[in-house]
Coordinates of C-alpha atoms and ligand atoms in Angstrom, one line a residue:
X29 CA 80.1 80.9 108.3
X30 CA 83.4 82.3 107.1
X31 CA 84.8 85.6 108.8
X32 CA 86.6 88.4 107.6
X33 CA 89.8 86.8 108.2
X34 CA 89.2 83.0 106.8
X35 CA 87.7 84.9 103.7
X36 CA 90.6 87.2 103.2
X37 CA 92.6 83.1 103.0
X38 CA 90.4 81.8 100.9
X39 CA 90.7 84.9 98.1
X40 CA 94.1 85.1 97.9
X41 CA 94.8 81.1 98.0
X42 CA 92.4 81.0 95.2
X43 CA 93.2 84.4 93.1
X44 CA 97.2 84.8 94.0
X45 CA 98.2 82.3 91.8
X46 CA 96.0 83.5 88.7
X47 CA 97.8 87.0 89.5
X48 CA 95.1 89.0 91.3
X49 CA 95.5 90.6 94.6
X50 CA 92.6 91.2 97.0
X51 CA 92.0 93.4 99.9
X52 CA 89.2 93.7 102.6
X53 CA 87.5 97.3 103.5
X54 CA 84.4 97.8 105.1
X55 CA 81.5 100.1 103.5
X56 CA 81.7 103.1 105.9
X57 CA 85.6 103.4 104.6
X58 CA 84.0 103.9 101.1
X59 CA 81.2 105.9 102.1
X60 CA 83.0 108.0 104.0
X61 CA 84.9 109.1 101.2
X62 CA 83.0 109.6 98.3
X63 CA 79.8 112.2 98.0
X64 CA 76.3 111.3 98.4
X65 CA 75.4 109.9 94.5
X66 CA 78.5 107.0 94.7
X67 CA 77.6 105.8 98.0
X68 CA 76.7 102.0 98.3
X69 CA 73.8 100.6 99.8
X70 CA 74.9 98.6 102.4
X71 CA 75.7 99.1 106.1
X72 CA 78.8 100.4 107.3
X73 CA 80.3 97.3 108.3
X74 CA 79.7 95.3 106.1
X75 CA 82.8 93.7 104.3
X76 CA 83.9 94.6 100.8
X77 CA 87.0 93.0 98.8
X78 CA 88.6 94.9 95.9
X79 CA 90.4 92.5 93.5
X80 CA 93.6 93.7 91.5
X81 CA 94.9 92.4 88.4
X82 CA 99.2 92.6 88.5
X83 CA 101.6 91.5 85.8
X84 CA 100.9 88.0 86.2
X85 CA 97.4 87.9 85.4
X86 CA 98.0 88.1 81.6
X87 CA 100.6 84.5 81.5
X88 CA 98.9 82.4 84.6
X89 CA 95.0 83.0 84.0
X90 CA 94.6 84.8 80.8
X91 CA 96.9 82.9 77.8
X92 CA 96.3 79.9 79.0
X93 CA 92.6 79.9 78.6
X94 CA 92.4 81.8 75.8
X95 CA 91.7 78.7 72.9
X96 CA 89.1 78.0 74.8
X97 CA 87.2 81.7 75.7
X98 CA 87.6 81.6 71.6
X99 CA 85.1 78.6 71.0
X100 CA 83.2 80.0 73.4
X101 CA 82.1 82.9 70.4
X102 CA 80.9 85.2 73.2
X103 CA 80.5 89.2 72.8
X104 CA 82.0 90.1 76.3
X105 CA 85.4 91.4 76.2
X106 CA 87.8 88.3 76.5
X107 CA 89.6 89.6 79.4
X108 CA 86.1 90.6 81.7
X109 CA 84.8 87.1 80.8
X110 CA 88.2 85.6 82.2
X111 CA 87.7 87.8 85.1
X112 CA 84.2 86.6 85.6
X113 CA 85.0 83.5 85.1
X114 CA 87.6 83.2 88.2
X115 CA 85.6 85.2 90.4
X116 CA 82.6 83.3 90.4
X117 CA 84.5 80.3 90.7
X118 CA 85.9 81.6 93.7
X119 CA 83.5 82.7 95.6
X120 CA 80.8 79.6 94.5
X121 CA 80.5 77.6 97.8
X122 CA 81.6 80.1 99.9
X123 CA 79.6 80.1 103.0
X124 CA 78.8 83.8 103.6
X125 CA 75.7 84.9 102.0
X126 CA 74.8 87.3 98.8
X127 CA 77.4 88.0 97.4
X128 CA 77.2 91.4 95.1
X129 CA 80.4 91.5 92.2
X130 CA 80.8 94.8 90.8
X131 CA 83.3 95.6 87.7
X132 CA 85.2 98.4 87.1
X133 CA 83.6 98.9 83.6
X134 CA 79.9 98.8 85.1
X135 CA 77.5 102.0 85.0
X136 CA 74.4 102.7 86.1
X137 CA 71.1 104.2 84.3
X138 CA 72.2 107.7 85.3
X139 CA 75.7 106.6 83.6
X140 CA 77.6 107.1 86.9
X141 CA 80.1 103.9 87.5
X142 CA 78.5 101.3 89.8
X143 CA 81.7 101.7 91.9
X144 CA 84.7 104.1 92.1
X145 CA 87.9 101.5 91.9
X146 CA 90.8 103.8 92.8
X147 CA 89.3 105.0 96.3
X148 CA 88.2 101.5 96.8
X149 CA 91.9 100.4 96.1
X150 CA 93.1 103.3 98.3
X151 CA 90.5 102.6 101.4
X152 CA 91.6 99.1 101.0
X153 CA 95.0 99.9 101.5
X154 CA 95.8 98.0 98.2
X155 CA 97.5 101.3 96.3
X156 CA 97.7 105.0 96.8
X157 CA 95.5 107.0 94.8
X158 CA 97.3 110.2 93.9
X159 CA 94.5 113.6 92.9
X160 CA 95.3 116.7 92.1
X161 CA 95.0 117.4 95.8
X162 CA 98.0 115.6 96.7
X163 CA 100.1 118.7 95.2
X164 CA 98.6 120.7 97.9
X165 CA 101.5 119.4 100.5
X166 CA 103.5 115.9 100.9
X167 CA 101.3 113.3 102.4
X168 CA 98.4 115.6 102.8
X169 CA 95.2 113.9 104.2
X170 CA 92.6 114.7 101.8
X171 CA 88.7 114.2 103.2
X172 CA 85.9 114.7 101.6
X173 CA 85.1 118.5 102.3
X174 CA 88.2 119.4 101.5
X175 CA 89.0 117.3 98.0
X176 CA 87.9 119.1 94.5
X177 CA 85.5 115.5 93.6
X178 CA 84.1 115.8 90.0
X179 CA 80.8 115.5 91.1
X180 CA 78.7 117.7 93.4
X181 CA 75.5 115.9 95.3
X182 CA 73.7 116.0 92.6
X183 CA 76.3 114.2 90.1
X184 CA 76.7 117.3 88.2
X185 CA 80.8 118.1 86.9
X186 CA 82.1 120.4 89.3
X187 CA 85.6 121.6 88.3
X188 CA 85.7 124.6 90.9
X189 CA 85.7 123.1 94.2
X190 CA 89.5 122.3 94.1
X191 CA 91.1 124.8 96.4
X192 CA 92.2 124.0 99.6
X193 CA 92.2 127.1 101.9
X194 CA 95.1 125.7 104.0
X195 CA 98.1 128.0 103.2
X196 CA 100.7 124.6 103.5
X197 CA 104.0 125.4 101.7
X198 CA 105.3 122.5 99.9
X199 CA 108.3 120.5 100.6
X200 CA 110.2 122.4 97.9
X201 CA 109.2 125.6 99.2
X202 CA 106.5 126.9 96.4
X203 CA 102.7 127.8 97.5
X204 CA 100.7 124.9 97.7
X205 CA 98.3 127.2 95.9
X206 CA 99.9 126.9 93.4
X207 CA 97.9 124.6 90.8
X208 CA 100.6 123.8 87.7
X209 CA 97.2 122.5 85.6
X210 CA 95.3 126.1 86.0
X211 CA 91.9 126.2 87.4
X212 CA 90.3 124.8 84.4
X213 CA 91.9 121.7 83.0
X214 CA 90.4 118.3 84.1
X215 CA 92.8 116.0 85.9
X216 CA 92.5 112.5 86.8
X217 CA 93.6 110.7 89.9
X218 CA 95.8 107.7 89.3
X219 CA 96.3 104.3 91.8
X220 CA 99.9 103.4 92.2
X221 CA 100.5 99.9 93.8
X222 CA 104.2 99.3 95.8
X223 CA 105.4 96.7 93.8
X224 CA 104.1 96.9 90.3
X225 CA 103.9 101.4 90.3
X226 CA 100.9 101.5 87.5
X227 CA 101.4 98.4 86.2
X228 CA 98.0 96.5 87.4
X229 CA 94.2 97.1 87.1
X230 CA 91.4 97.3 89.5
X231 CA 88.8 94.8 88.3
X232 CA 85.9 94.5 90.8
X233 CA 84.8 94.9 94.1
X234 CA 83.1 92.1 95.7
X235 CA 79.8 93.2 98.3
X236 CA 79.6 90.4 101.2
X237 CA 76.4 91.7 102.2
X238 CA 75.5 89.3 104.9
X239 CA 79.0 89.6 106.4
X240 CA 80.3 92.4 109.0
X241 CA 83.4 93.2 110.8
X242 CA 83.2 95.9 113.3
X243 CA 86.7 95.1 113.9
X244 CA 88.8 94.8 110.2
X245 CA 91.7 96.5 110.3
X246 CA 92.5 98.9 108.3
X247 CA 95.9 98.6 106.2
X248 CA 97.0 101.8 105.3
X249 CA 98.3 102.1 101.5
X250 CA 101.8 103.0 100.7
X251 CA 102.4 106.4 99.8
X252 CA 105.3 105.6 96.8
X253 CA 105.4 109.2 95.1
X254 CA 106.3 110.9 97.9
X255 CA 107.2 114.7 96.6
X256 CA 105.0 117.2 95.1
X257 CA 107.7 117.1 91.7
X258 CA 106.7 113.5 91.4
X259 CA 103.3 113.7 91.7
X260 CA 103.1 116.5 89.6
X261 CA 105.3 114.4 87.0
X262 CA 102.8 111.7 87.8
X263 CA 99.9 113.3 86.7
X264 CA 100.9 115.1 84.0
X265 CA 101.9 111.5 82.6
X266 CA 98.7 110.1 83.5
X267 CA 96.9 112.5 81.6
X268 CA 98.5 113.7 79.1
X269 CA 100.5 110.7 77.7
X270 CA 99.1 107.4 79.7
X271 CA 99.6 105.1 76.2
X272 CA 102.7 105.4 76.2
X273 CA 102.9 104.1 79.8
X274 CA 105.4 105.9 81.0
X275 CA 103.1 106.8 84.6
X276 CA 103.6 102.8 85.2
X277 CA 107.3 103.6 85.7
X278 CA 107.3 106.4 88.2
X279 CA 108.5 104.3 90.9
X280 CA 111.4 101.4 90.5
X281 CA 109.0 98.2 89.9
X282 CA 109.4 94.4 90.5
X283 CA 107.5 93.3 87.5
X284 CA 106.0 94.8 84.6
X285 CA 103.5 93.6 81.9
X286 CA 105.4 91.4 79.2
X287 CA 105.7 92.3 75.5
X288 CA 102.7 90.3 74.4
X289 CA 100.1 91.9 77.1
X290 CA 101.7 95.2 76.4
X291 CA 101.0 95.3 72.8
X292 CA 97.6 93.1 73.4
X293 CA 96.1 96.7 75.6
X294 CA 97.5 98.8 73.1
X295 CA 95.6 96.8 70.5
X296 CA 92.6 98.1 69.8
X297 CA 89.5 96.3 71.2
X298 CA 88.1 95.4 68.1
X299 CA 91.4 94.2 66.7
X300 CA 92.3 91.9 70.1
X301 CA 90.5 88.8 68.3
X302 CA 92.6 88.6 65.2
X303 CA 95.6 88.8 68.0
X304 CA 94.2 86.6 70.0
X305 CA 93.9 83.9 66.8
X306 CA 97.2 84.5 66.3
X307 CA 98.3 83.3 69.9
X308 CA 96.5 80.9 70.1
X309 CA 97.7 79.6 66.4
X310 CA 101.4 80.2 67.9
X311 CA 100.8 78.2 71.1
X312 CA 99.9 75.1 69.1
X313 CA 102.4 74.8 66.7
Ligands
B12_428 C1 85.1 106.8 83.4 C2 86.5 106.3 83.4 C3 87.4 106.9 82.5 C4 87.0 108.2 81.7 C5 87.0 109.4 82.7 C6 88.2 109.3 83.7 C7 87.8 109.7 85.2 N1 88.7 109.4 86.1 O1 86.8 110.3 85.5 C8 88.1 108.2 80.6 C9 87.5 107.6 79.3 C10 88.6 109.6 80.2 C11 89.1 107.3 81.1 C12 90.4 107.2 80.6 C13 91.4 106.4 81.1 N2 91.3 105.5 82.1 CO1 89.7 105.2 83.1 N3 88.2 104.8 84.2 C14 87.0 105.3 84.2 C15 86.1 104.6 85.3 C16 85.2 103.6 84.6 C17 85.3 105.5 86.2 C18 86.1 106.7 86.7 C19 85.1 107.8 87.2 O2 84.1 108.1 86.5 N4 85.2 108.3 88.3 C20 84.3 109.3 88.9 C21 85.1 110.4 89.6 C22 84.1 111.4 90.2 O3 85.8 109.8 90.7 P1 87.0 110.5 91.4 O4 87.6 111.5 90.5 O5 87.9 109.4 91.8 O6 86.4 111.2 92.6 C23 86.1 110.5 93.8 C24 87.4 110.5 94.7 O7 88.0 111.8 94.6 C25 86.7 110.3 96.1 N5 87.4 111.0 97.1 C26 87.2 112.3 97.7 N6 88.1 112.6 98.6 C27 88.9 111.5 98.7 C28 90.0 111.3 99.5 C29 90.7 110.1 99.4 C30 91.9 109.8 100.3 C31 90.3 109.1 98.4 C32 91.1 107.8 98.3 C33 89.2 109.3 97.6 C34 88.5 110.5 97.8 O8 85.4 110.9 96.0 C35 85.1 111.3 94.6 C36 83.7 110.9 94.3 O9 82.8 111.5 95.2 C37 87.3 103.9 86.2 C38 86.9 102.5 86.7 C39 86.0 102.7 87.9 N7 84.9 102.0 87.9 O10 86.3 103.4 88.9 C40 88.4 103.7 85.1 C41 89.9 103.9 85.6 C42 90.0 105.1 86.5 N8 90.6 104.2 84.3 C43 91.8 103.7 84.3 C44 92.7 103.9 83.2 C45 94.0 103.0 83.3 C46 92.4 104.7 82.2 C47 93.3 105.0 80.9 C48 94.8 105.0 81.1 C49 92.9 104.1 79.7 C50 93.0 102.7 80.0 N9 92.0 102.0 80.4 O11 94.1 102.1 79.9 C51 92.8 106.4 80.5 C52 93.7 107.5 81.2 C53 93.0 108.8 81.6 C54 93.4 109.9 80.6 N10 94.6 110.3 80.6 O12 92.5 110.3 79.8 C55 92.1 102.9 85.5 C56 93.1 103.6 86.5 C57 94.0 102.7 87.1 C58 94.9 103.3 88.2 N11 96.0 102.8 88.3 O13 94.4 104.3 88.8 C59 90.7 102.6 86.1 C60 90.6 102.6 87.6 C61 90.2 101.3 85.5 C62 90.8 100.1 86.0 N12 90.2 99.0 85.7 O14 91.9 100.0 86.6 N13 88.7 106.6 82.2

């Protein structure tokens, strides 16, 4: 039987070199965080990994494989059935029991997402995920009483519980009451990772359900966007401009995605097969 440790090896020596990251958390981290209706199922030690995809992914697992995901003629978005593919290889013979793989793009019946990535990267210690509640002072601890979540218990939108009641000042002197967005406008919360800023993706998170860890240690994530100007510049990229990609710039990076996987995400999905043809056509002559 592996433990949380040998496991943790056996990931990265298998998923490093396809560029994906992966990071142990235990459930009560997750559960902890999140309300009631995106809780999972399992008991609070049991060990999760959450699997990144960084610049690399697209050259060392992606292109090279991509002739033969074409034969293949399957409906599945080429870049999930790649994903797939390498996790299941993975894990397969693993020694630890079920194993439950959850994507990023999965949602339930009551259309709620099987599992919320960017706290999963965050509890994981795998990147910082800024919220609007970050503005409320540098480096503020946000918990679960105190955050303005989207959902209430009952998963219903809940865009009024987003005031803190602290009277922090922030590190530039203004109120931390002070909400640029206004009460109303929807923000979303955006993972940056240390060495690639938003230049990765969260792909899955991976239930060992017969495994616990009392014991894992937790790695805290880096908090890179440090000042309430950035994080305000941050978001306001995230939401209002994200294709343009500027957000994935907001700290100095070491690697970013190349031309090609750049213009293959702005392609749109159901133009990425002609693209893909055409790779694949350029790869063989
Ligand atoms: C639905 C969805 C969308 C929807 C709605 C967005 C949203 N955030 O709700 C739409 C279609 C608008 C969308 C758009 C985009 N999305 Co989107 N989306 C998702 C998806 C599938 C689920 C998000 C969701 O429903 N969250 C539910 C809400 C309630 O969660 P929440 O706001 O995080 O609230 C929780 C936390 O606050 C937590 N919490 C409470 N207190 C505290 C305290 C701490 C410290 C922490 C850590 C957590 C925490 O509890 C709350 C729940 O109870 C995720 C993948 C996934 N499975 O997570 C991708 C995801 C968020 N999207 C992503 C991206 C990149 C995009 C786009 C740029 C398009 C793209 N794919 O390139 C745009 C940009 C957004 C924009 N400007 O419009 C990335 C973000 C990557 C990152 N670096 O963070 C994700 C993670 C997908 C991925 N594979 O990487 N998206």
């Amino acid at each position: 039987m592996e433990t949380s440790g040998t496991l943790l090896k056996h990931l990265n020596d298998k998923l490093n070199p396809l560029g994906m990251e992966v990071y142990l958390f235990k459930v009560s981290w997750y559960n902890e965080t999140v309300l009631p209706c995106f809780k999972l199922p399992y008991a609070d030690n049991v060990i999760c990994a959450v699997v990144l995809t960084v610049p690399a992914f697209f050259e060392s697992a992606f292109l090279p494989n991509v002739g033969k995901l074409l034969e293949q003629k399957q409906t599945k978005d080429p870049i999930d059935q790649c994903i797939a593919f390498h996790l299941n290889e993975t894990v397969s013979g693993l020694n630890v029991g079920d194993i439950n793989i959850m994507y990023d793009y999965e949602i339930l019946p009551n259309r709620r997402p099987k599992v919320l990535v960017q706290t999963a990267a965050h509890v994981a210690g795998a990147a910082f995920y800024y919220q609007r509640e970050h503005l409320l002072k540098p480096s503020v601890k946000l918990n679960k009483l105190e955050s303005s979540s989207h959902y209430d218990a009952a998963g219903d939108h809940n865009q009024n519980k987003g005031h803190c009641s602290h009277n922090c000042n922030a590190e530039d002197g203004t109120s931390s009451l002070i909400d640029p967005w206004g009460e109303k406008r929807k923000i979303y919360g955006v993972c940056i990772h240390p060495k690639y800023g938003g230049w990765f993706a969260i792909r899955a998170v991976l239930v060992f359900t017969e495994l616990e860890d009392a014991n894992l240690t937790k790695l805290e994530p880096t908090d890179c966007v440090k000042t309430r100007t950035e994080r305000i510049d941050l978001l306001d990229k995230f939401n209002g401009n994200w294709k343009d990609s500027t957000y994935r710039n907001v700290i100095q990076v070491k690697e970013k995605y190349s031309e090609l996987q750049t213009q293959y995400f702005l392609t749109l999905p159901k133009d990425r097969m002609q693209l893909l043809k055409q790779i694949v056509k350029n790869q063989t002559v």
